Coordinates of C-alpha atoms and ligand atoms in Angstrom, one line a residue:
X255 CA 0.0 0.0 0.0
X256 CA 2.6 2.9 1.0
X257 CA 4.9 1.3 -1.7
X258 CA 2.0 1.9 -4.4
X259 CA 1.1 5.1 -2.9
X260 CA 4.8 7.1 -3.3
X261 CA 5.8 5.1 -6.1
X262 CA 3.4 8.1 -7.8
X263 CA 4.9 10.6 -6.2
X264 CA 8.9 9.6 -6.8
X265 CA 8.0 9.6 -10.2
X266 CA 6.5 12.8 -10.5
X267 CA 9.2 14.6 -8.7
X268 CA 11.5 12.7 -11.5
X269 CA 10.2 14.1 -13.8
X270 CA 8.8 17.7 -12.8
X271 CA 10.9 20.1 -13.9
X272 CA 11.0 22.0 -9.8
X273 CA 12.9 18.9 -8.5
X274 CA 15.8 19.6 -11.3
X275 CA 16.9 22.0 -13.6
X276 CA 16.0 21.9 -17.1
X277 CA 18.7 20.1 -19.1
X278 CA 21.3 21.9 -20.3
X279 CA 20.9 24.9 -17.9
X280 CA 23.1 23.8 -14.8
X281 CA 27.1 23.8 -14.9
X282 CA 29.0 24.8 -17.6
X283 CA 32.0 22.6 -18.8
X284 CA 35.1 24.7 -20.0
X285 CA 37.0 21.1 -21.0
X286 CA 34.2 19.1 -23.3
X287 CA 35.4 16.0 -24.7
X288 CA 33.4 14.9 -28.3
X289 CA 33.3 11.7 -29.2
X290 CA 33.3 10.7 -33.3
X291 CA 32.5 7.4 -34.0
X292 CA 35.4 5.9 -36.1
X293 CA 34.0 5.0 -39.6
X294 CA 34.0 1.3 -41.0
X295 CA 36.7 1.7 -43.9
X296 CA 34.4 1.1 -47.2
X297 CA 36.9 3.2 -49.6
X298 CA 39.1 1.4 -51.9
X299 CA 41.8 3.7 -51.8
X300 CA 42.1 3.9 -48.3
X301 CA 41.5 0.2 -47.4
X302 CA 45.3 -1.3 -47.2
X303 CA 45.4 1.8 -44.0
X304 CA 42.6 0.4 -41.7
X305 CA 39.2 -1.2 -40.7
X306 CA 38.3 2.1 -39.4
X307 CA 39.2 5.6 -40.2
X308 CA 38.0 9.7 -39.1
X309 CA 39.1 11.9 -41.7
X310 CA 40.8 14.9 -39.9
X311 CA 38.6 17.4 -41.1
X312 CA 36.0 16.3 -38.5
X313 CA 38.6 16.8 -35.4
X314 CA 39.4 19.9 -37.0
X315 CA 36.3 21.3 -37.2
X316 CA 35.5 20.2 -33.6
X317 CA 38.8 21.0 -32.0
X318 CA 38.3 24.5 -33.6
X319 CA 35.8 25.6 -31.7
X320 CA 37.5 25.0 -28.5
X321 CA 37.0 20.8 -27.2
X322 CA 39.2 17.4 -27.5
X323 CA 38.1 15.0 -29.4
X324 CA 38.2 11.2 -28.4
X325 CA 37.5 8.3 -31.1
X326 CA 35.1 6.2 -30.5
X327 CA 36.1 2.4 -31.5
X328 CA 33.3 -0.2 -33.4
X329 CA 33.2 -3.7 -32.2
X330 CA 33.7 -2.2 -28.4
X331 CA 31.6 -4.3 -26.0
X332 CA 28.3 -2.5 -24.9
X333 CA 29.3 -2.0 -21.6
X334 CA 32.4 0.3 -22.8
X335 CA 30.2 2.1 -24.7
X336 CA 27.8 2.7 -21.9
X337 CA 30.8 3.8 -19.9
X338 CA 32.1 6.1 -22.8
X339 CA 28.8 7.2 -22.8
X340 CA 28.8 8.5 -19.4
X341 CA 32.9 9.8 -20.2
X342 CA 32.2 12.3 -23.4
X343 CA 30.3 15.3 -23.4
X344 CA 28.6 14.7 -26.9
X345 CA 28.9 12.5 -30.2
X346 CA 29.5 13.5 -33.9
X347 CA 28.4 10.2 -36.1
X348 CA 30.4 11.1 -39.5
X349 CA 29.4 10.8 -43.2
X350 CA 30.2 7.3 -44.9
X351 CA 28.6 4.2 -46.8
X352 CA 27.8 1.7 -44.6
X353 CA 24.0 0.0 -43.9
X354 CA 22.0 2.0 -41.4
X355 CA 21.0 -0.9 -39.0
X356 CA 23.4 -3.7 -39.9
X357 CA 26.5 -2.5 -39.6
X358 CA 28.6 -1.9 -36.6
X359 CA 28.7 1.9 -37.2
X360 CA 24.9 1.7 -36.6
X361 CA 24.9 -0.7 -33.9
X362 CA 27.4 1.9 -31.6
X363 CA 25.1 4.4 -33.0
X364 CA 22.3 2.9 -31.5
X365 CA 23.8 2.6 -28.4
X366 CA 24.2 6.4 -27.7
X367 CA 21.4 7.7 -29.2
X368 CA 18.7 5.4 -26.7
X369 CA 21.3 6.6 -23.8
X370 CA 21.1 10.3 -25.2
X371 CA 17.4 10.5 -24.9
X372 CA 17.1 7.6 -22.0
X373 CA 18.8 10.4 -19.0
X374 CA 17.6 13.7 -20.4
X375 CA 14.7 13.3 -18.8
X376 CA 16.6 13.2 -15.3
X377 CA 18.4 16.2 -16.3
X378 CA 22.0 14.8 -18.0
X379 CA 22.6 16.7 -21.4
X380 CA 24.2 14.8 -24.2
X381 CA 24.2 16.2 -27.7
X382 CA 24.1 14.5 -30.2
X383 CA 25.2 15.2 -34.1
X384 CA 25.1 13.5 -37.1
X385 CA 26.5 14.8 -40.5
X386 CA 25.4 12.9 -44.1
X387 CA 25.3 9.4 -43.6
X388 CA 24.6 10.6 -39.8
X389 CA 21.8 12.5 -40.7
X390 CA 20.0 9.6 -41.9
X391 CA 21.1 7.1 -39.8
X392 CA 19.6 9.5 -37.0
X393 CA 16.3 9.3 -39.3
X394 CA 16.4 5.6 -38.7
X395 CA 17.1 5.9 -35.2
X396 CA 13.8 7.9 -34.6
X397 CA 11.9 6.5 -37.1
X398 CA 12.6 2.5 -36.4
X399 CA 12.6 2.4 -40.4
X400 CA 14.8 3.3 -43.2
X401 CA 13.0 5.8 -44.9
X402 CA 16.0 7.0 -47.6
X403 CA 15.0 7.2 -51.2
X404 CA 17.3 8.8 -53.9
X405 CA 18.6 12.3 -53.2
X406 CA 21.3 13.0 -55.7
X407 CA 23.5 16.0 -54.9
X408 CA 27.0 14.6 -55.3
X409 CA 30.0 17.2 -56.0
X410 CA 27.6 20.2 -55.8
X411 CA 28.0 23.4 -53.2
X412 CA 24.7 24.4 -52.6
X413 CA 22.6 27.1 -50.8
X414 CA 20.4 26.5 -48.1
X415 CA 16.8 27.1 -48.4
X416 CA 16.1 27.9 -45.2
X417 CA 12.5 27.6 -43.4
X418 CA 10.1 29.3 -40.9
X419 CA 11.7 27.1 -38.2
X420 CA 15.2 28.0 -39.0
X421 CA 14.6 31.5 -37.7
X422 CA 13.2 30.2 -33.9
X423 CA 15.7 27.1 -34.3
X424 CA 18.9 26.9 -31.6
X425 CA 21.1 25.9 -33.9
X426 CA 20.9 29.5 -36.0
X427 CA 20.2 31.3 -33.5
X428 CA 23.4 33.1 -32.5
X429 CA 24.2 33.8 -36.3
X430 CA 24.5 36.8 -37.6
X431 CA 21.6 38.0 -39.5
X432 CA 24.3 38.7 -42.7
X433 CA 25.6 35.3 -42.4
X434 CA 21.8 33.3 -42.3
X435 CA 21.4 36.0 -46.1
X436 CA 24.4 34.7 -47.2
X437 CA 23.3 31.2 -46.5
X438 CA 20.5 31.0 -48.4
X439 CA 21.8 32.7 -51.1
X440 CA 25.4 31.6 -51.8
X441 CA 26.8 28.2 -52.3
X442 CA 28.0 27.6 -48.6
X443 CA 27.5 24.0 -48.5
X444 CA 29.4 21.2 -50.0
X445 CA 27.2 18.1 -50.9
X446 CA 28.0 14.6 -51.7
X447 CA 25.3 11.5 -51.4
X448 CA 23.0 9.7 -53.1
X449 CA 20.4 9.2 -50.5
X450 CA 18.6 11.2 -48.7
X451 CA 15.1 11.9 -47.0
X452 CA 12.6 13.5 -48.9
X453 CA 10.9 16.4 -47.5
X454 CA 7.4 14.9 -48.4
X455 CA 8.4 11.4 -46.5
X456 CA 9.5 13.5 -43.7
X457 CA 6.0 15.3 -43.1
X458 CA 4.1 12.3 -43.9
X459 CA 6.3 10.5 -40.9
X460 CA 4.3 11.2 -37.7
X461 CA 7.6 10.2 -35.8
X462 CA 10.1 12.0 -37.4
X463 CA 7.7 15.3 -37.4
X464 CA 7.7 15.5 -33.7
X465 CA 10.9 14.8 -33.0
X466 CA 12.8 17.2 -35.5
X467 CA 12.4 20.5 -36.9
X468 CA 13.6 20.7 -40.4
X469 CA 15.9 24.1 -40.7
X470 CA 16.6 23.3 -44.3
X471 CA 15.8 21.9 -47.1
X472 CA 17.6 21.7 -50.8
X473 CA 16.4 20.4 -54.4
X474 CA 18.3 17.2 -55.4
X475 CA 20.0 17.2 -59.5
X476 CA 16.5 15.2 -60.4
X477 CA 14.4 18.3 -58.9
X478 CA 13.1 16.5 -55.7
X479 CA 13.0 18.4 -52.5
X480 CA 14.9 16.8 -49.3
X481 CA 15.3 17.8 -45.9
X482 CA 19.3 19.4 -45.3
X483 CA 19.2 20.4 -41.8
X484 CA 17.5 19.4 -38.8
X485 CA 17.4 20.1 -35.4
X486 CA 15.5 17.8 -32.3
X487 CA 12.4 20.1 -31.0
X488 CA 12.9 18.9 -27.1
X489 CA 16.4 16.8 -27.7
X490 CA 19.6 17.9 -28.3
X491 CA 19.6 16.1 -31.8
X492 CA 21.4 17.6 -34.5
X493 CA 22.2 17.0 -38.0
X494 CA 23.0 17.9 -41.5
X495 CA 22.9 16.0 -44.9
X496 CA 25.8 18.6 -45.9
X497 CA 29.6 19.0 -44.7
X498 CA 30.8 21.7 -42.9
X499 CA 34.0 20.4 -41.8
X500 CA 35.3 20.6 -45.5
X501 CA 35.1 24.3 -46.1
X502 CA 38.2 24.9 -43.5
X503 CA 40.2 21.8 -43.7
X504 CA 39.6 19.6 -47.2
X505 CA 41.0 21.4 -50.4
X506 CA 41.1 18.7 -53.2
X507 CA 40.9 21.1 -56.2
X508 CA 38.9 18.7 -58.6
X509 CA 35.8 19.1 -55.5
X510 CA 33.3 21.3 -55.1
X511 CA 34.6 22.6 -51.6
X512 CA 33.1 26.3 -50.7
X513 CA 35.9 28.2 -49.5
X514 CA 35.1 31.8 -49.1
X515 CA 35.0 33.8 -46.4
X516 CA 31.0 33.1 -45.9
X517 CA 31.6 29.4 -46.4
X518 CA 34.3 29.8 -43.6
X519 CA 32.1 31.7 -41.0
X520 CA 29.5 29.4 -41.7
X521 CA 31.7 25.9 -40.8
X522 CA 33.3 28.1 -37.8
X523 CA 29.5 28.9 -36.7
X524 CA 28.2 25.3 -36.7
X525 CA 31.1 23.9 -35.0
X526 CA 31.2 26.9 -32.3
X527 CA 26.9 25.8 -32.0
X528 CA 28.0 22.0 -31.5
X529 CA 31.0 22.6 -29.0
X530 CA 29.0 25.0 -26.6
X531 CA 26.2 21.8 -26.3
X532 CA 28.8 19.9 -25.3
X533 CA 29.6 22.4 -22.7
X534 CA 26.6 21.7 -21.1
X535 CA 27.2 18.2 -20.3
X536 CA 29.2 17.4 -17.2
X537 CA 30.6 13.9 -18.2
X538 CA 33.7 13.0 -17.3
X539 CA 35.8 10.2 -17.0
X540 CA 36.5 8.1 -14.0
X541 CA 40.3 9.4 -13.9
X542 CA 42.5 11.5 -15.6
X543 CA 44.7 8.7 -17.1
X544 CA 41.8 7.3 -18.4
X545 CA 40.8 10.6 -20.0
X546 CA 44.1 11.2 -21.4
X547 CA 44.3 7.6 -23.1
X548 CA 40.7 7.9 -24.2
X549 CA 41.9 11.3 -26.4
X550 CA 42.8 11.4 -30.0
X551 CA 46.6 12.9 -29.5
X552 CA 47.8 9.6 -28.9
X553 CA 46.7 8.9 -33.0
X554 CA 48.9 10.3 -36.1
X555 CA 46.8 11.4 -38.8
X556 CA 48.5 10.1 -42.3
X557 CA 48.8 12.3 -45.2
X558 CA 46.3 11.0 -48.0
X559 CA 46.1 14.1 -49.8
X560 CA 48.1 13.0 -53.4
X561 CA 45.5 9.8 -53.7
X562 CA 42.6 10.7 -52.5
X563 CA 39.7 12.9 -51.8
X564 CA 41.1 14.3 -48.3
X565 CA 44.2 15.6 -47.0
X566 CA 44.6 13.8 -43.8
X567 CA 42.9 10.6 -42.3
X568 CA 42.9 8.9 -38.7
X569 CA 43.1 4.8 -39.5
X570 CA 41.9 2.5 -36.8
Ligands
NAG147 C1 12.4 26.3 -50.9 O1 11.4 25.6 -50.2 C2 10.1 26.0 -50.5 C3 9.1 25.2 -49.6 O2 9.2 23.8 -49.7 C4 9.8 25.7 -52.0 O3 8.5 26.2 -52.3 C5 10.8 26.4 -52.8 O4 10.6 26.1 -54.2 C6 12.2 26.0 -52.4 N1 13.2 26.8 -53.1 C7 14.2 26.3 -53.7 C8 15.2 27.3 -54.4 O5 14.5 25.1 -53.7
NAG148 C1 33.2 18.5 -58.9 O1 32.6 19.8 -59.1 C2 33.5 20.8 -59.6 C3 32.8 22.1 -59.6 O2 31.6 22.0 -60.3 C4 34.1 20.3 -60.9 O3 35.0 21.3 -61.4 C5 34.8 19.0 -60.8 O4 35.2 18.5 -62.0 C6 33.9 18.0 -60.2 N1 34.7 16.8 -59.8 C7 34.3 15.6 -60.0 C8 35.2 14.5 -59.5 O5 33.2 15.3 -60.5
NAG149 C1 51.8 9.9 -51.4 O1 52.8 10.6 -50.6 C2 53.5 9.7 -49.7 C3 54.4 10.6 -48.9 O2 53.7 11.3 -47.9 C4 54.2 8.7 -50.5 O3 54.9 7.8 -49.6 C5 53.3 7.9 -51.3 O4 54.0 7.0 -52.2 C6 52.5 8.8 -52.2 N1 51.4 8.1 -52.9 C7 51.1 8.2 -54.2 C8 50.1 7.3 -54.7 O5 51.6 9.1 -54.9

């Protein structure tokens, strides 16, 4: 009887909003660590390196707006991802070719993501991003289904055709008002898949509607529409079919990499967004040797620049 009778109660102070702060509001963390799940090692060119690889570009882009990055293995044993979990400060699941429930990248995915929206509701902030393939594996994720159909928009800078909820959106919402022009009216974004979601599949998906706010959308080669950015309306879910990290740090001349000084603010901006979530988590890890081991400094990226697409990659 008193068992049944606070078990109510318990919950409802879990929950209520008075009993702890809203997510993301308590201490700020000046030393975020960011996870990026290693990628399983599809390309021809860059198989006889590794099973896995990061292409620097990605710890680049996150290192440059102030955190430490720390790869994130495949194959790792569920509990070590559960402990990384509770370690990092936030994940960035990179672009690639790999299947979106299948493979291992999607399996570690998984992992995070359920934990991600699993503690928010006790107040424990853990961004999460997702860039290309990331983006749609993150569609899988909330939809339970793979909902990708063509999207063809490979080796083309793009604008961004930005909608109503881009203006109210966190993600934008500390960029200048010249910069958000300039987005939607230059070629800021470098593009390269096949696959995509279409913006018509989106809206007719009750549970990707409620979870995400589209920011973006662009118009594939074949004229279809596709959503390009979106942003979790209560979860600190991020993620965009484009690539920001190649507009500072990839320069193959024979690619359609944006480099001007827009393109520039605009990679500097998304990063600077991304970090400062990850200030708002207060993971750490159980001791500082096991921090420092956990961080990518101990890996030498190799110079891949005069056979393929990238200058530098990180093989695992
Ligand atoms: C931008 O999106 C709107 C709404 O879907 C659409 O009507 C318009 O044609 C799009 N513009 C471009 C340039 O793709
Ligand atoms: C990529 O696009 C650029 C700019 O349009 C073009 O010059 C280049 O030839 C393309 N590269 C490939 C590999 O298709
Ligand atoms: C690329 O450059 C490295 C030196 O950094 C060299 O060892 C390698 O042979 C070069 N590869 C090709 C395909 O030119």
């Amino acid at each position: 009887m008193l068992i049944s009778a606070a078990a109510p109660f318990l919950l409802g102070l879990l929950y209520s909003s008075a009993a702890f702060p809203k997510p993301g509001t308590e201490r700020i963390n000046e030393r975020p660590i960011i996870g990026i799940l290693t990628q399983e090692n599809t390309d021809e060119t860059l198989k006889p390196f590794g099973k896995a690889y990061i292409p620097a570009s990605y710890v680049k882009y996150l290192e440059s707006a102030g955190c430490r990055v720390a790869p994130i293995r495949l194959t790792l044993p569920e509990s070590e991802y559960e402990k990384l979990f509770y370690s990092i400060n936030g994940i960035l699941f990179p672009g690639g070719a790999v299947d979106l429930q299948k493979s291992n990248f999607a399996k570690a995915a998984k992992i995070f993501y359920r934990l991600a929206l699993q503690v928010f509701h006790i107040g424990d902030y853990f961004p999460v991003w997702g860039t290309c393939l990331g983006l749609q594996l993150l569609t899988v994720l909330t939809a339970g289904e793979n909902l990708l159909s063509d999207a063809l928009a490979e080796n083309v800078s793009l604008p961004l055709n930005l909608t109503d909820d881009a203006a109210s959106s966190r993600m934008f919402s500390d960029f200048p008002p010249d910069l958000l022009k300039a987005m939607s009216q230059e070629k800021l974004t470098a593009n390269f898949h096949h696959y995509g979601i279409g913006s018509q599949v989106f809206k007719a998906n009750a549970k990707l509607r409620e979870f995400y706010s589209v920011l973006s959308t662009n118009t594939d080669s074949l004229g279809k529409e596709y959503v390009s950015t979106i942003e979790g309306k209560v979860y600190p879910m991020y993620a965009v079919q484009w690539h920001p990290e190649v507009n500072r740090f990839e320069w193959e001349k024979d690619l359609a990499y944006p480099h001007s000084r827009n393109a520039v603010h605009l990679a500097s901006f998304m990063a600077d967004f991304f970090v400062n979530e990850a200030r708002k988590s207060t993971h750490s890890f159980s001791s500082p040797e096991e921090e420092e081991m956990a961080l990518i400094y101990h890996h030498h990226p190799m110079y891949v620049g005069n056979f393929s697409s990238y200058e530098q990659v990180y093989f695992f």
